[in-house]
Amino acid sequence: MLGALDVEQPAGWNDELELVAAVDVNPDPDIVEVELEAAITDIEIVPGAPTPAWTYNGSLPGPLIRAKLGDKIIVRFKNSLPEATSIHWHGMRLPNHMDGVPGLTQKPIAPGGEFVYEFEARDAGTYWYHPHIDSAAQVGRGLYGSLVVEDPADSEAFGDELVLVLSDLSIDESGQFLAEDAGGEFGDLFGREGRVLLVNGKVLPRLKVRQGKQQRWRVINAARARYYSIQLREHTLTKIGGDNGLAARSMQTNRIVLVPGERADIVFTPSDAPGTVRTMQWIPTERGFGSLYNRPREDMLEIETVAESPVTPAAIPELLREIEPIDLANATERTLDLTIEMETTRHGREVVMGINGEPYWLSKPMEAQLGETQIWNITNATAFAHPFHLHGYFFQVQDDTRIPEWKDTIDVPSESSLRIAVRFDERPGVWMYHCHILDHADSGMMGHLFVAGEGEHAHMPHIELIH
Ligand code: C2O
Ligand code: CU
Ligand code: CU
């Protein structure tokens, strides 16, 4: 039998899934320079009833930006939306003033305004970009795109790469967006899951595979609230990494849950017999109060195993990367309690979410000194799960049952707690952390951290926080 490395993917294997690629306008092989314009574009999701999506360069998702380890990335951004926006580079270790958080790291980019983002591709991995103003609404309408930093040293056995951006859209049968506050306080509490599921901007696209011929899936959950579980009976999934590139070891599994903002790097080994068509479904995931109740599965992606003879899968290395545990000898401890309160305000009854009881707009910054290592004890006594995300730094989850990897987004299930260790080793400034269910973030479950530079006091200048 032929081996996986001796054959190509089936003809047209990714035709329905290929993302629009960002065009690199810079001839320097070590600089990736692209132009991005945010604008409203009609996209046909419901046949015959275009949706006025919010897009980057007119595509949904936005263009895939691809760089190799060590490249410089320059993004010339123009805002042609009717509202102010910004771009945050989720997971990238970049200088603070490039982080794209209006109010903290830059001014909002007004309609007609421009901004040049410039940073280095320091870490191989799968990243993504999205606005950081009115995020639930702007991301929910389609503003997100992927960014892949390749490591030329990666094993060939991982297979041909396929970037999968998972998202959903809150549109009705005529393709129009539902009101931003649809569902009222329940929408805030549960987070708004769109009615239409998209994989790379398409409804139920089809992927072609050949039995035994591996594909490397870089999966990104770009939905504003929805959890995804990647689960495929009969086929084999091997998780090789996530947020920040490769994990310490590969692991064969039959289920990978991705919370909003999180990424997974998976080697997919097709195991169905030639001629099989199987549908990968969205499967309800436990994320607290009522999230499993009465939820049907939904079709997401069709996988057609073509009628070519099977090949022998390549052997995936077990050891992938050296990941040194963060030295906790002088670590200081912090407590972050994710909180939800119902408050009666002059607008009526409102859901106010926060951290340690304070919504973002009333919060005091956490503080750290450059070089300091901290352990964050994150507790979640609420009835809902919260995907916790930190900007600017990767952390290590303190849990011996997990394969070591660097993370920037992690689920904190309802009624549970976890410990993350993070070293603020460089790049002083003001960094965000928040729940990545964007309805929760907008309801106040966000905070900011001031990392004081050398000789600076761990005390932040006063900033008026944007509500
Ligand atoms: Cu993708 Cu502040 O987040
Ligand atoms: Cu981020
Ligand atoms: Cu949350």
CSV table of C-alpha atoms and ligand atoms in Angstrom, one decimal:
chain,number,residue,atom,x,y,z
A,1,MET,CA,0.0,0.0,0.0
A,2,LEU,CA,1.2,3.5,-0.7
A,3,GLY,CA,2.0,5.8,2.2
A,4,ALA,CA,0.3,9.1,2.9
A,5,LEU,CA,3.3,11.0,1.9
A,6,ASP,CA,3.5,9.4,-1.5
A,7,VAL,CA,0.1,10.7,-2.7
A,8,GLU,CA,-1.7,14.0,-3.0
A,9,GLN,CA,-5.0,15.1,-1.6
A,10,PRO,CA,-7.9,14.3,-3.8
A,11,ALA,CA,-8.5,16.7,-6.7
A,12,GLY,CA,-10.4,19.8,-5.5
A,13,TRP,CA,-10.3,18.6,-1.9
A,14,ASN,CA,-10.5,22.0,-0.3
A,15,ASP,CA,-12.3,23.9,-3.1
A,16,GLU,CA,-15.3,24.7,-1.0
A,17,LEU,CA,-13.2,25.6,2.0
A,18,GLU,CA,-10.3,27.6,0.8
A,19,LEU,CA,-10.1,30.9,2.6
A,20,VAL,CA,-9.4,34.1,0.7
A,21,ALA,CA,-5.6,34.8,1.1
A,22,ALA,CA,-4.4,38.2,2.1
A,23,VAL,CA,-2.2,39.7,-0.7
A,24,ASP,CA,1.4,40.4,0.4
A,25,VAL,CA,2.3,43.7,-1.4
A,26,ASN,CA,5.9,43.7,-0.1
A,27,PRO,CA,8.6,42.1,-2.2
A,28,ASP,CA,10.8,41.5,0.9
A,29,PRO,CA,10.5,37.8,1.6
A,30,ASP,CA,10.7,38.4,5.4
A,31,ILE,CA,7.9,41.1,5.4
A,32,VAL,CA,4.3,40.4,5.0
A,33,GLU,CA,2.5,43.6,4.2
A,34,VAL,CA,-1.2,43.5,3.6
A,35,GLU,CA,-4.1,45.9,3.3
A,36,LEU,CA,-7.3,45.4,5.1
A,37,GLU,CA,-10.5,47.4,4.7
A,38,ALA,CA,-13.5,46.9,7.0
A,39,ALA,CA,-16.8,47.6,5.2
A,40,ILE,CA,-20.3,46.4,4.9
A,41,THR,CA,-20.6,43.9,2.1
A,42,ASP,CA,-23.6,41.9,0.9
A,43,ILE,CA,-22.9,38.2,1.4
A,44,GLU,CA,-25.3,35.5,0.3
A,45,ILE,CA,-25.9,33.1,3.1
A,46,VAL,CA,-29.6,32.6,2.7
A,47,PRO,CA,-30.1,32.0,-1.1
A,48,GLY,CA,-31.5,35.0,-2.8
A,49,ALA,CA,-31.5,37.1,0.4
A,50,PRO,CA,-28.1,38.8,0.9
A,51,THR,CA,-26.9,39.6,4.4
A,52,PRO,CA,-25.3,43.1,4.9
A,53,ALA,CA,-22.3,41.5,6.6
A,54,TRP,CA,-19.4,43.4,8.2
A,55,THR,CA,-16.3,42.2,6.5
A,56,TYR,CA,-12.6,42.7,6.0
A,57,ASN,CA,-11.9,43.1,2.2
A,58,GLY,CA,-15.4,42.0,1.4
A,59,SER,CA,-14.9,38.4,2.4
A,60,LEU,CA,-16.4,36.3,5.3
A,61,PRO,CA,-14.2,35.3,7.1
A,62,GLY,CA,-11.7,38.0,6.4
A,63,PRO,CA,-8.5,37.1,4.5
A,64,LEU,CA,-6.1,34.6,5.9
A,65,ILE,CA,-2.8,36.3,6.7
A,66,ARG,CA,0.1,33.9,6.4
A,67,ALA,CA,3.6,34.5,7.7
A,68,LYS,CA,6.5,32.4,8.6
A,69,LEU,CA,8.3,32.4,12.0
A,70,GLY,CA,10.3,35.6,12.3
A,71,ASP,CA,8.5,37.6,9.6
A,72,LYS,CA,7.5,41.2,10.1
A,73,ILE,CA,3.8,41.8,9.6
A,74,ILE,CA,2.5,45.1,8.5
A,75,VAL,CA,-1.3,45.7,8.1
A,76,ARG,CA,-2.5,48.9,6.6
A,77,PHE,CA,-6.0,49.2,7.9
A,78,LYS,CA,-8.9,51.4,6.7
A,79,ASN,CA,-12.2,51.7,8.4
A,80,SER,CA,-15.0,52.1,5.9
A,81,LEU,CA,-17.7,51.1,8.4
A,82,PRO,CA,-20.4,53.4,9.7
A,83,GLU,CA,-18.9,52.9,13.2
A,84,ALA,CA,-15.6,53.2,15.0
A,85,THR,CA,-13.6,50.0,15.1
A,86,SER,CA,-10.1,48.5,15.8
A,87,ILE,CA,-8.2,45.3,15.2
A,88,HIS,CA,-7.0,43.1,18.0
A,89,TRP,CA,-4.6,40.3,17.1
A,90,HIS,CA,-5.7,37.5,19.3
A,91,GLY,CA,-2.8,35.5,20.7
A,92,MET,CA,0.0,37.5,19.2
A,93,ARG,CA,2.9,38.7,21.5
A,94,LEU,CA,3.1,42.2,20.1
A,95,PRO,CA,4.0,45.6,21.5
A,96,ASN,CA,1.3,47.0,23.7
A,97,HIS,CA,0.4,49.9,21.4
A,98,MET,CA,-0.3,47.4,18.6
A,99,ASP,CA,-2.9,45.4,20.6
A,100,GLY,CA,-5.9,47.1,19.2
A,101,VAL,CA,-7.8,47.9,22.3
A,102,PRO,CA,-9.5,51.4,22.0
A,103,GLY,CA,-9.3,53.4,25.2
A,104,LEU,CA,-6.3,51.4,26.5
A,105,THR,CA,-3.8,51.0,23.6
A,106,GLN,CA,-5.0,53.2,20.9
A,107,LYS,CA,-7.8,55.6,19.9
A,108,PRO,CA,-10.9,54.1,18.3
A,109,ILE,CA,-10.5,54.2,14.5
A,110,ALA,CA,-13.3,56.4,13.4
A,111,PRO,CA,-15.3,55.8,10.2
A,112,GLY,CA,-13.0,56.8,7.3
A,113,GLY,CA,-9.9,56.5,9.6
A,114,GLU,CA,-6.8,54.5,9.1
A,115,PHE,CA,-4.3,52.7,11.3
A,116,VAL,CA,-1.1,50.8,10.5
A,117,TYR,CA,-0.4,47.8,12.7
A,118,GLU,CA,3.1,46.5,12.7
A,119,PHE,CA,4.5,43.6,14.7
A,120,GLU,CA,6.6,40.4,14.5
A,121,ALA,CA,5.5,36.8,14.0
A,122,ARG,CA,7.4,35.6,17.0
A,123,ASP,CA,5.5,32.4,17.7
A,124,ALA,CA,4.4,29.7,15.3
A,125,GLY,CA,0.7,29.0,15.7
A,126,THR,CA,-2.8,29.7,14.7
A,127,TYR,CA,-4.1,33.1,15.5
A,128,TRP,CA,-7.0,35.4,14.5
A,129,TYR,CA,-8.0,39.0,14.4
A,130,HIS,CA,-11.2,40.8,15.3
A,131,PRO,CA,-12.4,44.3,16.5
A,132,HIS,CA,-12.2,45.2,20.2
A,133,ILE,CA,-15.1,47.8,20.3
A,134,ASP,CA,-18.6,46.7,20.7
A,135,SER,CA,-17.2,43.3,20.1
A,136,ALA,CA,-20.3,41.1,20.3
A,137,ALA,CA,-22.0,43.1,17.6
A,138,GLN,CA,-19.0,43.7,15.3
A,139,VAL,CA,-17.7,40.1,15.5
A,140,GLY,CA,-21.2,38.8,15.4
A,141,ARG,CA,-21.8,40.6,12.1
A,142,GLY,CA,-18.7,39.0,10.5
A,143,LEU,CA,-15.5,40.8,11.4
A,144,TYR,CA,-12.9,38.2,12.0
A,145,GLY,CA,-10.1,36.6,10.1
A,146,SER,CA,-7.3,34.1,10.6
A,147,LEU,CA,-3.5,34.5,10.9
A,148,VAL,CA,-1.2,31.6,10.6
A,149,VAL,CA,2.5,31.7,11.6
A,150,GLU,CA,4.2,28.7,10.0
A,151,ASP,CA,7.2,27.0,11.4
A,152,PRO,CA,9.2,25.6,8.4
A,153,ALA,CA,10.6,22.9,10.7
A,154,ASP,CA,7.2,21.3,11.3
A,155,SER,CA,6.9,17.6,10.5
A,156,GLU,CA,5.7,16.6,7.1
A,157,ALA,CA,3.6,13.9,8.8
A,158,PHE,CA,1.1,16.5,10.0
A,159,GLY,CA,-0.3,16.6,6.4
A,160,ASP,CA,-1.7,19.3,4.2
A,161,GLU,CA,-3.0,22.3,6.0
A,162,LEU,CA,-6.6,23.3,6.2
A,163,VAL,CA,-7.6,26.4,8.2
A,164,LEU,CA,-11.2,26.0,9.5
A,165,VAL,CA,-12.8,29.2,10.9
A,166,LEU,CA,-16.0,28.2,12.8
A,167,SER,CA,-18.6,30.8,13.4
A,168,ASP,CA,-22.3,31.5,13.3
A,169,LEU,CA,-24.6,34.4,12.3
A,170,SER,CA,-27.7,35.8,14.0
A,171,ILE,CA,-29.7,36.3,10.9
A,172,ASP,CA,-33.4,35.6,10.2
A,173,GLU,CA,-34.9,33.7,7.2
A,174,SER,CA,-34.5,36.7,5.0
A,175,GLY,CA,-30.8,37.1,5.8
A,176,GLN,CA,-31.2,40.2,8.0
A,177,PHE,CA,-29.4,40.5,11.3
A,178,LEU,CA,-31.4,40.1,14.5
A,179,ALA,CA,-31.4,43.0,16.9
A,180,GLU,CA,-28.2,43.2,19.0
A,181,ASP,CA,-30.1,42.8,22.2
A,182,ALA,CA,-32.4,40.0,20.9
A,183,GLY,CA,-33.4,37.8,23.8
A,184,GLY,CA,-32.9,40.6,26.3
A,185,GLU,CA,-31.3,39.5,29.6
A,186,PHE,CA,-31.4,35.9,28.6
A,187,GLY,CA,-29.4,36.7,25.5
A,188,ASP,CA,-26.8,38.4,27.8
A,189,LEU,CA,-26.7,35.5,30.2
A,190,PHE,CA,-26.5,32.7,27.6
A,191,GLY,CA,-24.6,34.6,25.0
A,192,ARG,CA,-26.1,34.9,21.6
A,193,GLU,CA,-25.6,31.9,19.4
A,194,GLY,CA,-26.4,32.6,15.8
A,195,ARG,CA,-29.0,30.6,14.0
A,196,VAL,CA,-26.8,29.8,11.0
A,197,LEU,CA,-23.6,27.8,11.4
A,198,LEU,CA,-20.7,28.6,9.2
A,199,VAL,CA,-17.5,26.9,8.4
A,200,ASN,CA,-15.2,29.3,6.5
A,201,GLY,CA,-18.2,31.4,5.8
A,202,LYS,CA,-20.2,28.6,4.2
A,203,VAL,CA,-23.2,26.7,5.1
A,204,LEU,CA,-22.5,22.9,5.2
A,205,PRO,CA,-19.5,22.9,2.8
A,206,ARG,CA,-18.0,19.7,1.6
A,207,LEU,CA,-14.4,18.5,2.1
A,208,LYS,CA,-12.8,15.7,0.2
A,209,VAL,CA,-10.5,13.3,1.8
A,210,ARG,CA,-8.7,10.1,0.9
A,211,GLN,CA,-8.6,7.2,3.4
A,212,GLY,CA,-5.3,7.4,5.3
A,213,LYS,CA,-4.2,10.7,3.8
A,214,GLN,CA,-3.7,13.1,6.6
A,215,GLN,CA,-4.8,16.7,6.8
A,216,ARG,CA,-3.6,19.3,9.4
A,217,TRP,CA,-6.7,21.2,10.6
A,218,ARG,CA,-6.0,24.5,12.2
A,219,VAL,CA,-9.4,25.2,13.8
A,220,ILE,CA,-10.4,28.6,15.2
A,221,ASN,CA,-13.6,29.3,17.1
A,222,ALA,CA,-14.5,32.8,16.0
A,223,ALA,CA,-18.1,32.7,17.2
A,224,ARG,CA,-19.3,35.3,19.6
A,225,ALA,CA,-20.7,32.9,22.1
A,226,ARG,CA,-20.9,29.3,20.8
A,227,TYR,CA,-18.8,26.4,22.0
A,228,TYR,CA,-17.8,23.8,19.4
A,229,SER,CA,-16.9,20.3,19.8
A,230,ILE,CA,-14.9,18.6,17.1
A,231,GLN,CA,-16.0,15.0,17.2
A,232,LEU,CA,-15.9,12.5,14.4
A,233,ARG,CA,-16.9,8.9,14.9
A,234,GLU,CA,-14.8,6.5,12.8
A,235,HIS,CA,-12.2,9.1,11.9
A,236,THR,CA,-9.1,9.6,13.9
A,237,LEU,CA,-8.1,12.9,15.5
A,238,THR,CA,-4.7,13.6,16.9
A,239,LYS,CA,-4.4,16.9,18.8
A,240,ILE,CA,-0.9,18.4,18.3
A,241,GLY,CA,-1.4,21.8,19.7
A,242,GLY,CA,-3.6,24.8,20.1
A,243,ASP,CA,-3.4,28.5,20.9
A,244,ASN,CA,0.4,28.9,20.7
A,245,GLY,CA,1.6,26.3,18.3
A,246,LEU,CA,2.6,22.8,19.2
A,247,ALA,CA,1.9,21.1,22.5
A,248,ALA,CA,4.5,19.1,24.3
A,249,ARG,CA,3.1,15.8,23.0
A,250,SER,CA,0.5,14.6,20.5
A,251,MET,CA,-2.6,12.9,21.7
A,252,GLN,CA,-5.1,10.8,19.9
A,253,THR,CA,-8.6,11.7,20.9
A,254,ASN,CA,-12.2,11.5,19.7
A,255,ARG,CA,-13.4,14.9,21.0
A,256,ILE,CA,-11.9,18.4,21.2
A,257,VAL,CA,-13.9,21.2,22.6
A,258,LEU,CA,-13.1,24.7,21.4
A,259,VAL,CA,-14.4,27.7,23.4
A,260,PRO,CA,-14.8,31.1,21.7
A,261,GLY,CA,-11.4,32.5,20.9
A,262,GLU,CA,-9.6,29.2,21.3
A,263,ARG,CA,-7.7,27.3,18.6
A,264,ALA,CA,-6.8,23.7,18.0
A,265,ASP,CA,-4.1,22.2,15.8
A,266,ILE,CA,-5.3,18.7,14.8
A,267,VAL,CA,-4.0,16.0,12.5
A,268,PHE,CA,-7.1,14.5,10.9
A,269,THR,CA,-6.6,10.9,9.6
A,270,PRO,CA,-9.6,9.9,7.4
A,271,SER,CA,-10.6,6.4,8.3
A,272,ASP,CA,-13.9,5.9,6.4
A,273,ALA,CA,-14.0,3.5,3.5
A,274,PRO,CA,-13.7,5.0,0.0
A,275,GLY,CA,-17.1,6.3,-1.2
A,276,THR,CA,-18.4,7.3,2.3
A,277,VAL,CA,-20.0,10.7,2.9
A,278,ARG,CA,-20.2,11.6,6.6
A,279,THR,CA,-21.6,14.8,8.1
A,280,MET,CA,-19.7,16.4,11.0
A,281,GLN,CA,-22.2,17.9,13.3
A,282,TRP,CA,-22.3,20.6,15.8
A,283,ILE,CA,-22.9,18.8,19.1
A,284,PRO,CA,-24.3,20.7,22.2
A,285,THR,CA,-21.6,21.2,24.8
A,286,GLU,CA,-22.1,21.6,28.5
A,287,ARG,CA,-21.6,25.3,29.3
A,288,GLY,CA,-23.8,25.6,32.2
A,289,PHE,CA,-27.4,26.3,33.1
A,290,GLY,CA,-29.7,24.8,30.5
A,291,SER,CA,-27.1,24.7,27.7
A,292,LEU,CA,-27.8,21.1,26.8
A,293,TYR,CA,-31.6,21.3,27.3
A,294,ASN,CA,-33.5,20.5,24.1
A,295,ARG,CA,-30.7,21.4,21.8
A,296,PRO,CA,-30.6,19.4,18.6
A,297,ARG,CA,-27.3,18.6,16.8
A,298,GLU,CA,-26.8,20.6,13.7
A,299,ASP,CA,-25.0,19.8,10.5
A,300,MET,CA,-21.7,21.6,10.0
A,301,LEU,CA,-19.4,20.0,7.4
A,302,GLU,CA,-19.6,17.2,4.9
A,303,ILE,CA,-16.7,14.9,4.6
A,304,GLU,CA,-16.5,12.8,1.4
A,305,THR,CA,-14.0,10.0,1.3
A,306,VAL,CA,-13.2,9.7,-2.3
A,307,ALA,CA,-13.2,6.4,-4.2
A,308,GLU,CA,-9.4,6.2,-4.4
A,309,SER,CA,-7.5,3.3,-2.8
A,310,PRO,CA,-6.6,3.8,0.9
A,311,VAL,CA,-3.0,4.8,1.9
A,312,THR,CA,-1.1,4.0,5.0
A,313,PRO,CA,-1.2,7.0,7.4
A,314,ALA,CA,2.1,8.7,8.2
A,315,ALA,CA,3.4,8.2,11.8
A,316,ILE,CA,2.8,11.4,13.8
A,317,PRO,CA,5.6,12.1,16.2
A,318,GLU,CA,4.7,11.8,19.9
A,319,LEU,CA,7.1,14.3,21.3
A,320,LEU,CA,6.5,17.6,19.6
A,321,ARG,CA,8.1,20.4,21.6
A,322,GLU,CA,10.0,21.2,24.8
A,323,ILE,CA,7.8,23.2,27.1
A,324,GLU,CA,9.6,24.3,30.3
A,325,PRO,CA,7.2,24.7,33.2
A,326,ILE,CA,7.1,28.3,34.4
A,327,ASP,CA,9.3,28.7,37.5
A,328,LEU,CA,6.9,29.4,40.4
A,329,ALA,CA,9.5,30.0,43.1
A,330,ASN,CA,8.8,33.7,43.5
A,331,ALA,CA,5.3,33.8,42.1
A,332,THR,CA,2.6,36.0,43.6
A,333,GLU,CA,-1.0,34.9,43.8
A,334,ARG,CA,-4.0,36.8,42.5
A,335,THR,CA,-7.7,35.9,42.8
A,336,LEU,CA,-10.2,36.5,40.0
A,337,ASP,CA,-13.7,35.7,40.7
A,338,LEU,CA,-16.0,35.7,37.7
A,339,THR,CA,-19.3,37.2,38.8
A,340,ILE,CA,-22.8,37.8,37.5
A,341,GLU,CA,-25.3,40.0,39.2
A,342,MET,CA,-28.8,41.2,38.4
A,343,GLU,CA,-29.2,44.8,39.0
A,344,THR,CA,-32.0,47.2,38.8
A,345,THR,CA,-30.8,50.4,37.1
A,346,ARG,CA,-32.6,53.3,35.5
A,347,HIS,CA,-32.7,51.2,32.3
A,348,GLY,CA,-34.7,48.5,34.1
A,349,ARG,CA,-33.4,45.1,35.1
A,350,GLU,CA,-29.9,44.5,33.8
A,351,VAL,CA,-27.4,41.7,33.9
A,352,VAL,CA,-24.1,43.0,35.1
A,353,MET,CA,-21.1,40.7,34.8
A,354,GLY,CA,-17.7,41.4,36.2
A,355,ILE,CA,-14.6,40.2,37.8
A,356,ASN,CA,-14.4,40.3,41.6
A,357,GLY,CA,-17.8,41.9,41.6
A,358,GLU,CA,-16.8,44.9,39.5
A,359,PRO,CA,-17.9,45.4,35.9
A,360,TYR,CA,-15.1,46.5,33.6
A,361,TRP,CA,-16.1,50.2,33.6
A,362,LEU,CA,-15.8,50.4,37.4
A,363,SER,CA,-12.8,48.1,37.7
A,364,LYS,CA,-9.4,48.9,39.1
A,365,PRO,CA,-6.4,47.5,37.1
A,366,MET,CA,-4.5,44.5,38.3
A,367,GLU,CA,-0.9,45.3,38.6
A,368,ALA,CA,2.4,43.5,37.8
A,369,GLN,CA,6.0,44.5,37.7
A,370,LEU,CA,8.0,43.6,34.6
A,371,GLY,CA,9.6,40.2,35.2
A,372,GLU,CA,7.1,39.2,37.8
A,373,THR,CA,5.5,35.7,37.7
A,374,GLN,CA,1.9,35.5,38.9
A,375,ILE,CA,-0.5,32.7,39.5
A,376,TRP,CA,-4.1,33.7,38.8
A,377,ASN,CA,-6.7,31.7,40.7
A,378,ILE,CA,-9.8,32.0,38.5
A,379,THR,CA,-13.0,30.9,40.2
A,380,ASN,CA,-16.4,30.7,38.6
A,381,ALA,CA,-19.2,30.2,41.0
A,382,THR,CA,-21.8,31.3,38.4
A,383,ALA,CA,-24.2,29.0,36.6
A,384,PHE,CA,-22.5,29.5,33.2
A,385,ALA,CA,-19.1,28.5,31.8
A,386,HIS,CA,-16.7,31.3,30.8
A,387,PRO,CA,-13.9,31.1,28.3
A,388,PHE,CA,-11.2,33.2,29.9
A,389,HIS,CA,-8.7,35.1,27.7
A,390,LEU,CA,-5.6,37.1,28.4
A,391,HIS,CA,-4.0,39.5,26.0
A,392,GLY,CA,-0.3,39.8,25.3
A,393,TYR,CA,1.1,36.8,27.2
A,394,PHE,CA,0.7,33.0,27.1
A,395,PHE,CA,0.0,31.2,30.3
A,396,GLN,CA,0.3,27.6,31.5
A,397,VAL,CA,-2.7,26.0,33.1
A,398,GLN,CA,-1.6,24.3,36.4
A,399,ASP,CA,-3.2,21.0,35.9
A,400,ASP,CA,-1.2,17.7,35.7
A,401,THR,CA,-3.9,15.9,33.8
A,402,ARG,CA,-3.4,18.2,30.7
A,403,ILE,CA,-0.6,17.9,28.2
A,404,PRO,CA,1.6,20.9,28.6
A,405,GLU,CA,1.0,23.7,26.1
A,406,TRP,CA,1.0,27.5,26.0
A,407,LYS,CA,-2.5,29.0,26.1
A,408,ASP,CA,-4.2,32.3,25.8
A,409,THR,CA,-7.8,31.2,26.1
A,410,ILE,CA,-9.2,28.6,28.5
A,411,ASP,CA,-12.6,27.4,29.5
A,412,VAL,CA,-13.6,27.9,33.2
A,413,PRO,CA,-16.6,25.6,33.6
A,414,SER,CA,-19.5,26.6,35.9
A,415,GLU,CA,-18.9,25.9,39.6
A,416,SER,CA,-15.2,25.4,39.1
A,417,SER,CA,-11.8,27.1,39.4
A,418,LEU,CA,-8.5,26.8,37.8
A,419,ARG,CA,-5.0,28.2,38.2
A,420,ILE,CA,-2.9,29.7,35.5
A,421,ALA,CA,0.7,30.8,35.7
A,422,VAL,CA,2.0,33.7,33.6
A,423,ARG,CA,5.3,35.5,33.5
A,424,PHE,CA,5.2,39.2,32.6
A,425,ASP,CA,8.7,39.0,31.2
A,426,GLU,CA,8.5,41.8,28.6
A,427,ARG,CA,6.4,44.4,26.9
A,428,PRO,CA,5.1,46.6,29.7
A,429,GLY,CA,1.7,48.3,29.1
A,430,VAL,CA,-1.9,47.8,29.7
A,431,TRP,CA,-3.4,44.5,28.7
A,432,MET,CA,-6.9,43.2,28.7
A,433,TYR,CA,-8.4,40.0,30.1
A,434,HIS,CA,-12.0,39.0,29.7
A,435,CYS,CA,-14.6,36.3,29.0
A,436,HIS,CA,-14.6,35.5,25.3
A,437,ILE,CA,-18.4,35.0,25.2
A,438,LEU,CA,-18.5,38.5,23.8
A,439,ASP,CA,-22.0,39.2,25.2
A,440,HIS,CA,-20.5,38.5,28.6
A,441,ALA,CA,-17.5,40.8,27.9
A,442,ASP,CA,-19.9,43.6,26.8
A,443,SER,CA,-21.9,43.0,30.0
A,444,GLY,CA,-18.8,43.8,32.0
A,445,MET,CA,-16.8,40.6,32.4
A,446,MET,CA,-13.5,42.2,31.4
A,447,GLY,CA,-10.6,43.6,33.3
A,448,HIS,CA,-7.2,45.3,32.6
A,449,LEU,CA,-3.8,44.7,33.8
A,450,PHE,CA,-1.0,47.2,34.1
A,451,VAL,CA,2.5,45.8,33.6
A,452,ALA,CA,4.9,48.4,34.9
A,453,GLY,CA,8.2,48.8,33.1
A,454,GLU,CA,11.6,48.9,34.6
A,455,GLY,CA,11.9,51.7,37.2
A,456,GLU,CA,8.2,52.4,36.9
A,457,HIS,CA,5.8,52.0,39.8
A,458,ALA,CA,3.3,49.3,39.5
A,459,HIS,CA,0.7,51.9,39.5
A,460,MET,CA,-1.3,52.8,36.5
A,461,PRO,CA,-2.1,56.3,35.2
A,462,HIS,CA,-5.8,57.1,35.4
A,463,ILE,CA,-7.7,56.0,32.3
A,464,GLU,CA,-11.3,56.6,31.5
A,465,LEU,CA,-12.7,53.2,30.7
A,466,ILE,CA,-15.0,52.9,27.8
A,467,HIS,CA,-18.5,51.6,28.7
B,1,C2O,CU1,-10.1,37.7,21.0
B,1,C2O,CU2,-9.8,40.6,23.8
B,1,C2O,O1,-9.9,39.2,22.5
B,2,CU,CU,-7.0,38.7,22.6
B,3,CU,CU,-18.7,34.5,30.2
